[in-house]
Short mmCIF file of C-alpha atoms in Angstrom, two decimals:
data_model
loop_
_atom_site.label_atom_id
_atom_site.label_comp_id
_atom_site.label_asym_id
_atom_site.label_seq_id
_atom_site.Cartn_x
_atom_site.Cartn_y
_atom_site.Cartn_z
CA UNK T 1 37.25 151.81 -131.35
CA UNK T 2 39.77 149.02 -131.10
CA UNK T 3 38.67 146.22 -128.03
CA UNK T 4 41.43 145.69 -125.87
CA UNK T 5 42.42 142.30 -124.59
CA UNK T 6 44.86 141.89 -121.97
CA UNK T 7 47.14 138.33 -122.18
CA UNK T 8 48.65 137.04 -118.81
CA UNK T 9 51.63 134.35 -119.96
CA UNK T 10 54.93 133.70 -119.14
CA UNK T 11 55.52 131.75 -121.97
CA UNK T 12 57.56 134.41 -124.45
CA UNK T 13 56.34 132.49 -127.41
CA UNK T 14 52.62 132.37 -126.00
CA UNK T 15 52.44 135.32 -125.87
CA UNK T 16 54.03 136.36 -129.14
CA UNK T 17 51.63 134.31 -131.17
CA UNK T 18 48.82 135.31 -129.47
CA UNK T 19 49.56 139.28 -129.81
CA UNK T 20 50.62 138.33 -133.62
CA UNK T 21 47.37 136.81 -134.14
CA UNK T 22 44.96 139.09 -132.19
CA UNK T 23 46.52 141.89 -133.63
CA UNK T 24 45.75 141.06 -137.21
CA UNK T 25 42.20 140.45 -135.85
CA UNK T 26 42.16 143.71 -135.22
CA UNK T 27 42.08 143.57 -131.90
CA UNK T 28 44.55 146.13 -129.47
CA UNK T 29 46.56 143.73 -126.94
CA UNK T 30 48.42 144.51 -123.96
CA UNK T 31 50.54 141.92 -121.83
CA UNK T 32 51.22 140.64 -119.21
CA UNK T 33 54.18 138.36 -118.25
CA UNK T 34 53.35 137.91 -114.72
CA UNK T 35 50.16 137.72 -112.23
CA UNK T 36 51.82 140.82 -110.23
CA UNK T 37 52.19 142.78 -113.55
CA UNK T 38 48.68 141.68 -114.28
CA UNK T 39 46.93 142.49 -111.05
CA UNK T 40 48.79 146.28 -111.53
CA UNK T 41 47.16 146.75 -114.79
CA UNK T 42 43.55 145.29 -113.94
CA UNK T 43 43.63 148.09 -111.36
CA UNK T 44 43.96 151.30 -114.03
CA UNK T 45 43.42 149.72 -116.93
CA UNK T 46 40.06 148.80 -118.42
CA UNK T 47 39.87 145.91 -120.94
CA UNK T 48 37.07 143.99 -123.07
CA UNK T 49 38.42 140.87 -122.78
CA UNK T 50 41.41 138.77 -120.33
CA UNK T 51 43.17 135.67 -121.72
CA UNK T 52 45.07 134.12 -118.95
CA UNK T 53 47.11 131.41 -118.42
CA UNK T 54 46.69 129.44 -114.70
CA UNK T 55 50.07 128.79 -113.95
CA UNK T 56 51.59 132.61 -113.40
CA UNK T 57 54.57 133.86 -111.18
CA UNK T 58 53.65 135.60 -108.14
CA UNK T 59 50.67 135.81 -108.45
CA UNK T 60 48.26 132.65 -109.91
CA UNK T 61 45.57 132.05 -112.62
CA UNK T 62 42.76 131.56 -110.41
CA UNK T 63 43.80 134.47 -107.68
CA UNK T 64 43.72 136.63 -110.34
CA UNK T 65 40.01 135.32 -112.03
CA UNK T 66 39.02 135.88 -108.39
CA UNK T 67 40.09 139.13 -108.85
CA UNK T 68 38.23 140.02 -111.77
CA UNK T 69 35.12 138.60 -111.33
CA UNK T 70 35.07 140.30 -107.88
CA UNK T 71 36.19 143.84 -108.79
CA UNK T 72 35.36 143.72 -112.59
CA UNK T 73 32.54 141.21 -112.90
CA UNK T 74 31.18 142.56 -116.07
CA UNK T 75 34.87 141.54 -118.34
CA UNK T 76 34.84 137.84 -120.13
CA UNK T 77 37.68 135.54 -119.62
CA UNK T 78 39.36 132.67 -121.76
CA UNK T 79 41.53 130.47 -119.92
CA UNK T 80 44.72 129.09 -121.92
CA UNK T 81 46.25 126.28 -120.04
CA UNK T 82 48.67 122.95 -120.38
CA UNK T 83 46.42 121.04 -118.16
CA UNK T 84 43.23 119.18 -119.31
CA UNK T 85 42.41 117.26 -115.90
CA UNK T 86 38.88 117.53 -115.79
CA UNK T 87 38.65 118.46 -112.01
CA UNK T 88 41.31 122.36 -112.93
CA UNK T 89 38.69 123.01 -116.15
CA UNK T 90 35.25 122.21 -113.86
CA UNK T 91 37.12 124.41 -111.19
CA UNK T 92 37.36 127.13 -113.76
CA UNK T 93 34.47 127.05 -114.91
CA UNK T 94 32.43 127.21 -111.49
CA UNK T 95 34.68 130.44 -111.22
CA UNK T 96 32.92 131.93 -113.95
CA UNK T 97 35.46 131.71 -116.66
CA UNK T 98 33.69 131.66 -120.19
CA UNK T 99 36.14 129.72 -121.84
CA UNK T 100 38.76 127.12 -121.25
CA UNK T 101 41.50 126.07 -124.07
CA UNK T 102 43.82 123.74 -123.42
CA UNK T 103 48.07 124.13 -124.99
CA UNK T 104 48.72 122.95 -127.42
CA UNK T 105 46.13 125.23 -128.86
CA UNK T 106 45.39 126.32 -132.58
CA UNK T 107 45.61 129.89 -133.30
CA UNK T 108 42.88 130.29 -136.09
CA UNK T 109 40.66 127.94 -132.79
CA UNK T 110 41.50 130.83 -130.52
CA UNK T 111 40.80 133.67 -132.41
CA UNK T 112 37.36 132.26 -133.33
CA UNK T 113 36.46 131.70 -129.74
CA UNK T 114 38.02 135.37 -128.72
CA UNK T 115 35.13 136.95 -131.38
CA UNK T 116 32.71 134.18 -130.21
CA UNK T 117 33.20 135.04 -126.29
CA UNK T 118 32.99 139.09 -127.25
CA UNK T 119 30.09 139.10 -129.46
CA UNK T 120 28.43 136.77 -126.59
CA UNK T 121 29.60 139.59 -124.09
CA UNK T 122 27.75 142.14 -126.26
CA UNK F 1 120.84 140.61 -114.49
CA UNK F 2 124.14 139.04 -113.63
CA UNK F 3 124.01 140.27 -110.20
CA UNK F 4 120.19 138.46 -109.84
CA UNK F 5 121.36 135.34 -110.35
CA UNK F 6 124.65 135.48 -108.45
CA UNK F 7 122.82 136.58 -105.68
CA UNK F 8 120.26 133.54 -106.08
CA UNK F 9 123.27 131.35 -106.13
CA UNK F 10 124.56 132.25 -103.20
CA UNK F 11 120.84 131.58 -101.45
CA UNK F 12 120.70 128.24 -99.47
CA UNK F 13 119.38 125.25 -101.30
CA UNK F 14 116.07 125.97 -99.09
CA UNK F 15 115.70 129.28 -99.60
CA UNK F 16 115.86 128.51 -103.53
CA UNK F 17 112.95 126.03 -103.48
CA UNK F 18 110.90 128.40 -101.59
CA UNK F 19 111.13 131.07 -104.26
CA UNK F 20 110.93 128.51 -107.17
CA UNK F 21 107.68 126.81 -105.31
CA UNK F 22 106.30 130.24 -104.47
CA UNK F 23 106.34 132.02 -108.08
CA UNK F 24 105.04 128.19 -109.65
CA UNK F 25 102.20 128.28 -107.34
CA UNK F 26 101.66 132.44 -107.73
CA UNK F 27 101.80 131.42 -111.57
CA UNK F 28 99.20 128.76 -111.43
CA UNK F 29 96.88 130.69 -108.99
CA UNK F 30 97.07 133.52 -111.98
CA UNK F 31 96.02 130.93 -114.24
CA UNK F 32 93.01 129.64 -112.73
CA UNK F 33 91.66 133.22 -112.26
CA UNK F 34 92.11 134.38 -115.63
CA UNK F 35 90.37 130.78 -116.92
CA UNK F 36 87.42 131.03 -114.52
CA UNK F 37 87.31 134.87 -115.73
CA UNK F 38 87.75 134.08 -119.35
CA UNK F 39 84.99 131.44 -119.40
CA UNK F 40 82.62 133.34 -117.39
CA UNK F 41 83.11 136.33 -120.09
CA UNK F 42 82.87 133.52 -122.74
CA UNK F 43 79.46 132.08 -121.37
CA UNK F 44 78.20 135.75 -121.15
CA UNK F 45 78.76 136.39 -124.12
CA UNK F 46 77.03 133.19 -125.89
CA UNK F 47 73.94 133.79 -123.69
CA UNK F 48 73.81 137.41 -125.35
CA UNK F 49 73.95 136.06 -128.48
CA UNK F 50 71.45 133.09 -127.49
CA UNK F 51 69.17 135.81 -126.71
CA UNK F 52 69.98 137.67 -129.43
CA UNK F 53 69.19 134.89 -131.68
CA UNK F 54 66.16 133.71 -129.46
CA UNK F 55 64.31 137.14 -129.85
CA UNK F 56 65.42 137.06 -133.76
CA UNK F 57 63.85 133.64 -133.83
CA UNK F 58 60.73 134.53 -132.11
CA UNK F 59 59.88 137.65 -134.13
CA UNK F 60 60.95 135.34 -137.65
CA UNK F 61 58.59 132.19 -137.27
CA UNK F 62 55.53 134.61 -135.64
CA UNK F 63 55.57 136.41 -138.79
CA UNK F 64 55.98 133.45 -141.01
CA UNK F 65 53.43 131.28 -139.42
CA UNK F 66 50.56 134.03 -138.73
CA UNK F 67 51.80 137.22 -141.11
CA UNK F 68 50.13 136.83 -144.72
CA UNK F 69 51.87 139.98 -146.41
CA UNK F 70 55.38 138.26 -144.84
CA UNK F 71 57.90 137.87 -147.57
CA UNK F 72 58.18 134.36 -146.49
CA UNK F 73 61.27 133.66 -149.71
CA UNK F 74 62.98 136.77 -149.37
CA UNK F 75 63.41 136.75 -145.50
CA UNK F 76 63.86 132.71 -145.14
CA UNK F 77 66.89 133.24 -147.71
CA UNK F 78 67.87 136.22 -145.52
CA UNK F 79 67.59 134.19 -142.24
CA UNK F 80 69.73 131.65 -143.57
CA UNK F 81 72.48 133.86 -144.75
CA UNK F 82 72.66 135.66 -141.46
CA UNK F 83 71.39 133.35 -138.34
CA UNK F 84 71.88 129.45 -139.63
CA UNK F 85 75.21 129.63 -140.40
CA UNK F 86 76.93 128.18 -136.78
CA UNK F 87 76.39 124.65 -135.23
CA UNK F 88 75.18 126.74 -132.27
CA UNK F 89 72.68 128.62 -133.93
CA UNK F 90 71.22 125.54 -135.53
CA UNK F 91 70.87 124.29 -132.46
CA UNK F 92 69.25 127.47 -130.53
CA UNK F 93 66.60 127.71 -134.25
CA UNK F 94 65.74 123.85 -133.45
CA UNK F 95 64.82 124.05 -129.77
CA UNK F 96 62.84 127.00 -131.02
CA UNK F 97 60.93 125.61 -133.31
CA UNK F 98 60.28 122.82 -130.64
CA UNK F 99 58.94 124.96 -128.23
CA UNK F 100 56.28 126.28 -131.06
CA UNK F 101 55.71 123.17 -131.99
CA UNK F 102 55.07 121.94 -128.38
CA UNK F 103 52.59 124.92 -127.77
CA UNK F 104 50.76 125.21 -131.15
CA UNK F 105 48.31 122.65 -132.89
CA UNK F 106 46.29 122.99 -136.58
CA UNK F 107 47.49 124.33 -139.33
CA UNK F 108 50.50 125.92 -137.40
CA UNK F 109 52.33 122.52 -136.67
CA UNK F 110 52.48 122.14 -140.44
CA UNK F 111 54.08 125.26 -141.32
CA UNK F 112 56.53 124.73 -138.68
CA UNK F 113 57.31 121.53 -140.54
CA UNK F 114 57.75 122.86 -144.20
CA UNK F 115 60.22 125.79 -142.38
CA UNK F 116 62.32 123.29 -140.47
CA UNK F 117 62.59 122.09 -144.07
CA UNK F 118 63.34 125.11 -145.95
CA UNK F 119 66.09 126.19 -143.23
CA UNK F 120 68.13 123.03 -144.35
CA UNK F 121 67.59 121.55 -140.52
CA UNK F 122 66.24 117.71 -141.76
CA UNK F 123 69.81 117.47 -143.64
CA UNK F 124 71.45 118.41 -140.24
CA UNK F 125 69.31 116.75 -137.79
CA UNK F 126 70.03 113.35 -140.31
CA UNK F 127 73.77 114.16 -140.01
CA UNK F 128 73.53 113.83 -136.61
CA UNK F 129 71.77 110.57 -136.39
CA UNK F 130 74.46 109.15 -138.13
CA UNK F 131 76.78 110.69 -135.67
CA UNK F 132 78.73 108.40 -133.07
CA UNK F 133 78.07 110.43 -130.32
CA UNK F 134 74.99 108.96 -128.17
CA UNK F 135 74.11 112.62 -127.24
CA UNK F 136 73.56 113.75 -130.91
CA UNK F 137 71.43 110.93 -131.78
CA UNK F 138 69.63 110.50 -128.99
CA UNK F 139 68.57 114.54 -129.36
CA UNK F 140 68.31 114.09 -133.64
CA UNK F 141 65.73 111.18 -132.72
CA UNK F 142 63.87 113.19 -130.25
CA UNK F 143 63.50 116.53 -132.24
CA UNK F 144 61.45 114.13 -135.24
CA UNK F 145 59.41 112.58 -132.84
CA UNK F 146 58.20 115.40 -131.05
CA UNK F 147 58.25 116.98 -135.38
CA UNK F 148 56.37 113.98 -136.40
CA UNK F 149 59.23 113.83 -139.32
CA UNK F 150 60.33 110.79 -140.99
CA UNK F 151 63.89 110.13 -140.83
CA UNK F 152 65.59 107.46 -143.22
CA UNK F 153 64.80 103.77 -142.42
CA UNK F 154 67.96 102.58 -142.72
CA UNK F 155 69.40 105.20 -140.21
CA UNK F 156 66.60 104.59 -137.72
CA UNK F 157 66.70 100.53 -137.24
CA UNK F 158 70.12 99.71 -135.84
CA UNK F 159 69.04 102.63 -133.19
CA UNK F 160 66.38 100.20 -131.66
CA UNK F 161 69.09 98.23 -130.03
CA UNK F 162 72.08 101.03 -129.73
CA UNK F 163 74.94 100.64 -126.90
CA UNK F 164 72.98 103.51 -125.47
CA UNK F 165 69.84 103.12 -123.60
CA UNK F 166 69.03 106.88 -123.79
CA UNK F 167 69.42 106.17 -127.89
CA UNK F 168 67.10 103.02 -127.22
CA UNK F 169 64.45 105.11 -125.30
CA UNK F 170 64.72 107.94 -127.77
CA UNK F 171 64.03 105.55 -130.95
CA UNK F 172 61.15 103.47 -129.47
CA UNK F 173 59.44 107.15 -129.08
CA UNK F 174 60.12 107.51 -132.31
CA UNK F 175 59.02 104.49 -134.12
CA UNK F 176 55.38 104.92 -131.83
CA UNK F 177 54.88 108.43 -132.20
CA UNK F 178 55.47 107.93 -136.69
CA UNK F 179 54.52 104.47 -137.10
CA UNK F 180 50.81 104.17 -138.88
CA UNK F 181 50.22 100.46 -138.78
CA UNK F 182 52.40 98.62 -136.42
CA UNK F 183 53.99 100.73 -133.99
CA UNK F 184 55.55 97.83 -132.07
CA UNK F 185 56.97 96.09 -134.67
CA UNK F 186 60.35 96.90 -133.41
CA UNK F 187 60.01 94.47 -130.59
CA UNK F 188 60.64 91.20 -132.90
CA UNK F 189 64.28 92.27 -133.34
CA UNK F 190 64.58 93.84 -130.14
CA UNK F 191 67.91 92.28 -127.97
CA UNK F 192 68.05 94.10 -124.95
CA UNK F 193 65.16 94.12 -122.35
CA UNK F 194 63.13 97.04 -122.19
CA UNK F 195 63.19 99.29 -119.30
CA UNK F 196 60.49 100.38 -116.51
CA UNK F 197 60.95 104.01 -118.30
CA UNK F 198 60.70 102.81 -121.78
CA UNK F 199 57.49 100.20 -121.01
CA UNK F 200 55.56 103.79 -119.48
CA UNK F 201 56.28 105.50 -122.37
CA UNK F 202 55.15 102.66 -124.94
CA UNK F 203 51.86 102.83 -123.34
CA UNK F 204 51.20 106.18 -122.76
CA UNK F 205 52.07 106.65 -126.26
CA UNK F 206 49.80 103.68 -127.66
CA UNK F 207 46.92 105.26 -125.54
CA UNK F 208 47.19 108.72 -126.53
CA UNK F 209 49.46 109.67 -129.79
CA UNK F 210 49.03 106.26 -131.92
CA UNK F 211 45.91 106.35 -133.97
CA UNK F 212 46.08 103.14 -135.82
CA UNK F 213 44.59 100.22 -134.28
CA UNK F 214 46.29 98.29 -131.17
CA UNK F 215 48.28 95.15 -132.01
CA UNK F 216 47.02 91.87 -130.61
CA UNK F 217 49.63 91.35 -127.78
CA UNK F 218 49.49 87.35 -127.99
CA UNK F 219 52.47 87.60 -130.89
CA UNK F 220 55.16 88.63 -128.02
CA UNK F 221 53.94 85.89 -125.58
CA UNK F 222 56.73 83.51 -126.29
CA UNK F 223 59.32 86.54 -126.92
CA UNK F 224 62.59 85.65 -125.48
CA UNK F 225 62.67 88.81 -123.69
CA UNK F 226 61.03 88.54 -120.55
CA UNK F 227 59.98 92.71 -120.18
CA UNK F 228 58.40 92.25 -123.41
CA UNK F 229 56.84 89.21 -122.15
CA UNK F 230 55.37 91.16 -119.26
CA UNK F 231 54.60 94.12 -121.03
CA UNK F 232 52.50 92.04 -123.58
CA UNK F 233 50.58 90.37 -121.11
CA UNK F 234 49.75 94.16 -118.85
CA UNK F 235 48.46 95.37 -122.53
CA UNK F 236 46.29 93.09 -122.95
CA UNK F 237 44.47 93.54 -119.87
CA UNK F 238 45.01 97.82 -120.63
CA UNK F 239 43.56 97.32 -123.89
CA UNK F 240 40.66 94.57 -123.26
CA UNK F 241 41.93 91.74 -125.58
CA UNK F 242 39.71 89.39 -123.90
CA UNK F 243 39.96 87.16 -126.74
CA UNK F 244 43.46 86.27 -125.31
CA UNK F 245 42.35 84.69 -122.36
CA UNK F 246 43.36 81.50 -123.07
CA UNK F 247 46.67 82.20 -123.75
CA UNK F 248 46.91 84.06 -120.40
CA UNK F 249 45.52 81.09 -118.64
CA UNK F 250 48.94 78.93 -120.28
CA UNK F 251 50.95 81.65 -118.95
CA UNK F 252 50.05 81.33 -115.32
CA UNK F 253 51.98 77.96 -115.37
CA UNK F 254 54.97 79.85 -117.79
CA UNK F 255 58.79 78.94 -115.70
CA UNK F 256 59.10 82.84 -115.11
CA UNK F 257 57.92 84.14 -111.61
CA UNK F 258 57.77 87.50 -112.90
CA UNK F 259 55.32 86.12 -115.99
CA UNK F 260 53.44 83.77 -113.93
CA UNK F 261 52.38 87.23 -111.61
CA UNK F 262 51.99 89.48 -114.69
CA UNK F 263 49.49 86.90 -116.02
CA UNK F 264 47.58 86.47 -112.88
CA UNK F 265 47.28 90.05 -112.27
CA UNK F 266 45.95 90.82 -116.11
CA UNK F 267 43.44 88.17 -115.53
CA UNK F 268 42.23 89.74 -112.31
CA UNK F 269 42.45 93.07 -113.80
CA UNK F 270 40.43 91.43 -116.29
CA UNK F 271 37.63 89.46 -113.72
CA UNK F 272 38.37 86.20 -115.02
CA UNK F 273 36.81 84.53 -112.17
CA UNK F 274 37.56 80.78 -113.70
CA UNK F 275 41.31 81.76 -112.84
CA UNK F 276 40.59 81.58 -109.46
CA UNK F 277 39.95 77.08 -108.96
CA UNK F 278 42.91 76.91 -110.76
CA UNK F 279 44.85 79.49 -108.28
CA UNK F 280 43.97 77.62 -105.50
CA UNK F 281 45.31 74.44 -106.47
CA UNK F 282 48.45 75.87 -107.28
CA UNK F 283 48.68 77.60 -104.38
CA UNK F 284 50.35 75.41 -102.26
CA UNK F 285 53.40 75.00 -104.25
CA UNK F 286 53.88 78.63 -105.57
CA UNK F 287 56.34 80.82 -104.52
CA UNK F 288 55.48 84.01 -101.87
CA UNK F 289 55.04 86.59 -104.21
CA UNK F 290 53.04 84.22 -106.52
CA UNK F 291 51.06 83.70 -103.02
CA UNK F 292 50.48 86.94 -102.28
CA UNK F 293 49.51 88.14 -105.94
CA UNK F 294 46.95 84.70 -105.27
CA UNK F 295 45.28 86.18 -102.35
CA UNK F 296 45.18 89.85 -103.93
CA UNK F 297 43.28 88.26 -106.96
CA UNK F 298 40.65 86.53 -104.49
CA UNK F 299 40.40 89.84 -102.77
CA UNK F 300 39.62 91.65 -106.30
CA UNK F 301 36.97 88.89 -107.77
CA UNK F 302 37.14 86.16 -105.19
CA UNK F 303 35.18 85.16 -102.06
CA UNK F 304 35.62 84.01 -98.83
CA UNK F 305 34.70 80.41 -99.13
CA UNK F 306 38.16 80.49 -102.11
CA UNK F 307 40.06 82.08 -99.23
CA UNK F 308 38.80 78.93 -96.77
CA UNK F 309 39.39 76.04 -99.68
CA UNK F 310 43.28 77.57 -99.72
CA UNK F 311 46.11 75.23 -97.93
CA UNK F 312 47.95 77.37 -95.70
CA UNK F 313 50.05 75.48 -93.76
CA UNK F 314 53.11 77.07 -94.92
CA UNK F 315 51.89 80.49 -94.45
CA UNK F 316 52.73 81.10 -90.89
CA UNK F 317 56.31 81.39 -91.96
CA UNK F 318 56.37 84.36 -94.23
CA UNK F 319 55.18 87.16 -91.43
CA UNK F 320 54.07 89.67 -94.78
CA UNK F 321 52.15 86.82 -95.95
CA UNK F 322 50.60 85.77 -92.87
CA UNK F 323 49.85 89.07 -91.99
CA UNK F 324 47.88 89.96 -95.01
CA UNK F 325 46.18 86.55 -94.90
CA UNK F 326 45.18 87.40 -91.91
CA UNK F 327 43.84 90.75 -92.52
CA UNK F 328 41.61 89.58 -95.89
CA UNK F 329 40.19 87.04 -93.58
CA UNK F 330 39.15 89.60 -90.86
CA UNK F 331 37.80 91.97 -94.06
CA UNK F 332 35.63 88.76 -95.29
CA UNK F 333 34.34 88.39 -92.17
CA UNK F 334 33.08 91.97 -91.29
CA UNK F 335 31.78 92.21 -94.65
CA UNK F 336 29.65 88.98 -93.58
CA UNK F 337 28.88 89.89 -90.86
CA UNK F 338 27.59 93.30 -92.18
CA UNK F 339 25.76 91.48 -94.69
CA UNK F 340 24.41 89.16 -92.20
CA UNK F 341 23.05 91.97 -90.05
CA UNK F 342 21.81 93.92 -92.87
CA UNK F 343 19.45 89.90 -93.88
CA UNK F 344 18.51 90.46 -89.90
CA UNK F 345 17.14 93.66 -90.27
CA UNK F 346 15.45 92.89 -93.82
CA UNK F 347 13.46 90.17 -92.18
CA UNK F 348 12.56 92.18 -89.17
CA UNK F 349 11.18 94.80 -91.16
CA UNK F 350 9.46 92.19 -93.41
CA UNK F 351 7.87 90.10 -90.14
#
């Protein structure tokens, strides 16, 4: 069975070269272009892994990692975000994210750590 | 018809230029409707089409960059034939290609290269630096810098010192995000003085794009720009080129105000404590600011005893400079005294 791994951007190209990509991994993707959208479909949906950006509409990165880790503690999560101040990534990480990549980001980079943070998981 | 007019003719002169006045200014009211109408339906429609294009776009380069059984040759040709055939459109596939560009790093960033290549855009993008409007060139110069493209030599020097200061900015990112050995070069033929805005830039981009090594700033010392002057002498300090401490020593005596406060401040920034004997003997005859940048150095690497051995006679006039005078004195003295008290308990303890 395929793993599903839910992307929350609002970037339109993000998120089109992440499905692309994870896709051809092999991987099934669903999206999400907004933190409301995202929250809806953390509460029916189940998913192996959540690749979120911090900087979402409505509703934002970390309210929504706070989300997961309370409700759904068990799922990994990869970070994808412009900003590389040291202080947002330490922050993310003492939130219990398991991986932080900063934009601009390299595709083949991010589908390595996507299997890396899943077979981890397992 | 006949009847119309005789009957208008018979209307009093006042009457007449009411109607006339009335159906001009019905007229032009009709006008301006129907234009705002017209290019609100115009606008509409180009956003469609921008979106159109946009999603076209989107779909095109995500299959070309990360699709391996793509037909890259077939469907490029077929892009071409259908999508890049408007000034508009080559404009929308651009700014898409920058926003990939701006998001993705690796292998990707080269791809996007060789297709802004194979879509004829480097041809069009050159056309437009040659262009006389400012606008085109300044935007041509900032799509190959943020590329990382090399645009013809010749067309990219007399840009350095265009009419246009947006042009200017635009080219100096240019020249220091694609230059390999010298990226400042530019400056020995520079005329015009560089701005606040175009001095951040140069140094963000020296400190994180350029990956050659730093030029030694001493060779713009004597520049007859004084910006560059002052920029030179802030790098050096940014960038540790101790070695030109000497020549920042000359320039605290340089005819400039501006460069004389520059210098001091890179020498601080620097903790050249030597600076500071020769600081106090030219205190007395410096100007306020030079004053005040004085007593800021002594506060970053000097003592109290160099704030006592300064003549101050003068001082009392200039209230800001009095008052922080007055303030580093008090802050020397508490930190004495602290220190004082803290000897007082030490030999307590020790007796």
């Amino acid at each position: 069975m395929k793993k599903r791994i839910l992307i929350i951007e609002d970037n339109p190209m993000v998120v089109k070269s992440l499905a692309f990509k994870l896709i051809r991994d092999g991987y099934e993707v669903v999206t999400a272009a907004d933190g409301r959208d995202a929250m809806e479909r953390l509460k029916t949906e189940r998913f192996s892994l959540i690749l979120t950006d911090l900087m979402l509409p409505f509703i934002s990165g970390s309210q929504l990692i706070e989300y997961i880790k309370k409700n759904i503690p068990g799922v990994p999560i990869i970070v994808l975000s412009t900003s590389n101040q040291d202080d947002i990534i330490t922050d993310a990480f003492n939130m219990g994210v398991d991986d932080f990549i900063t934009k601009p980001f390299s595709p083949n980079e991010l589908s390595l750590r996507v299997r890396r943070t899943l077979a981890n998981t397992n | 018809m006949n009847y119309l007019f005789s009957l208008f003719d018979s209307w009093p002169f006042i009457v007449k230029l009411n109607l006339i006045l009335s159906i001009l200014f019905f007229s032009l009211a009709i006008w301006l409707i129907g234009s705002v109408y017209y290019i609100r339906y115009t606008k509409t429609i180009m956003n469609i089409k921008r979106r159109e294009l946009e999603k076209t776009l989107l779909d095109f380069i995500s299959s070309y960059l990360f699709d391996e059984n793509f037909d890259k040759s077939s469907e490029l040709t077929k892009l071409k034939k259908t999508h890049i055939n408007t000034e508009f459109n080559l404009k929308i596939t651009i700014k898409q290609l920058l926003i990939f560009n701006e998001n993705l790093k690796g292998a990707s960033t080269e791809i996007l290269k060789e297709l802004f290549m194979f879509l004829g855009l480097y041809e069009y993008v050159v056309s437009d630096l040659k262009s006389r409007a400012w606008e085109k060139k300044a935007r041509a110069l900032h799509v190959f810098s943020q590329l990382y493209i090399k645009a013809p030599e010749e067309v990219i020097s007399p840009l350095i010192n265009d009419q246009r200061l947006e042009v200017r900015q635009q080219a100096v990112l240019y020249i220091l995000n694609l230059s390999e050995t010298n990226p400042l070069e530019f400056l020995n033929t520079l005329q015009d003085e560089l701005t606040l805005w175009q001095q951040i830039y140069m140094e963000h981009s020296l400190k994180n794009s350029f990956k050659g090594e730093i030029p030694n700033f001493s060779q713009w010392t004597s520049h007859p720009m004084s910006s560059v002057v002052r920029f030179s002498i802030r790098m050096m300090s940014e960038f540790n080129q101790f070695q030109n401490i000497p020549i920042l020593m000359t320039l605290i005596d340089h005819n400039e105000e501006s460069v004389r406060k520059a210098a001091i401040h890179s020498l601080s920034k620097m903790g050249h404590i030597d600076l500071i004997p020769k600081l106090i003997s030219k205190f007395k005859n410096e100007t306020p600011v030079i004053k005040k940048e004085i007593l800021k150095t002594i506060n970053h690497i000097g003592s109290y005893n160099h704030l006592l051995a300064l003549e101050v006679k003068e001082i009392t006039e200039n209230k800001s400079l009095y008052t922080y005078y007055s303030s580093l004195e008090q802050y020397f003295k508490s930190t004495l005294s602290i220190k004082l008290n803290m000897g007082d308990l030490t030999v307590k303890e020790a007796s």
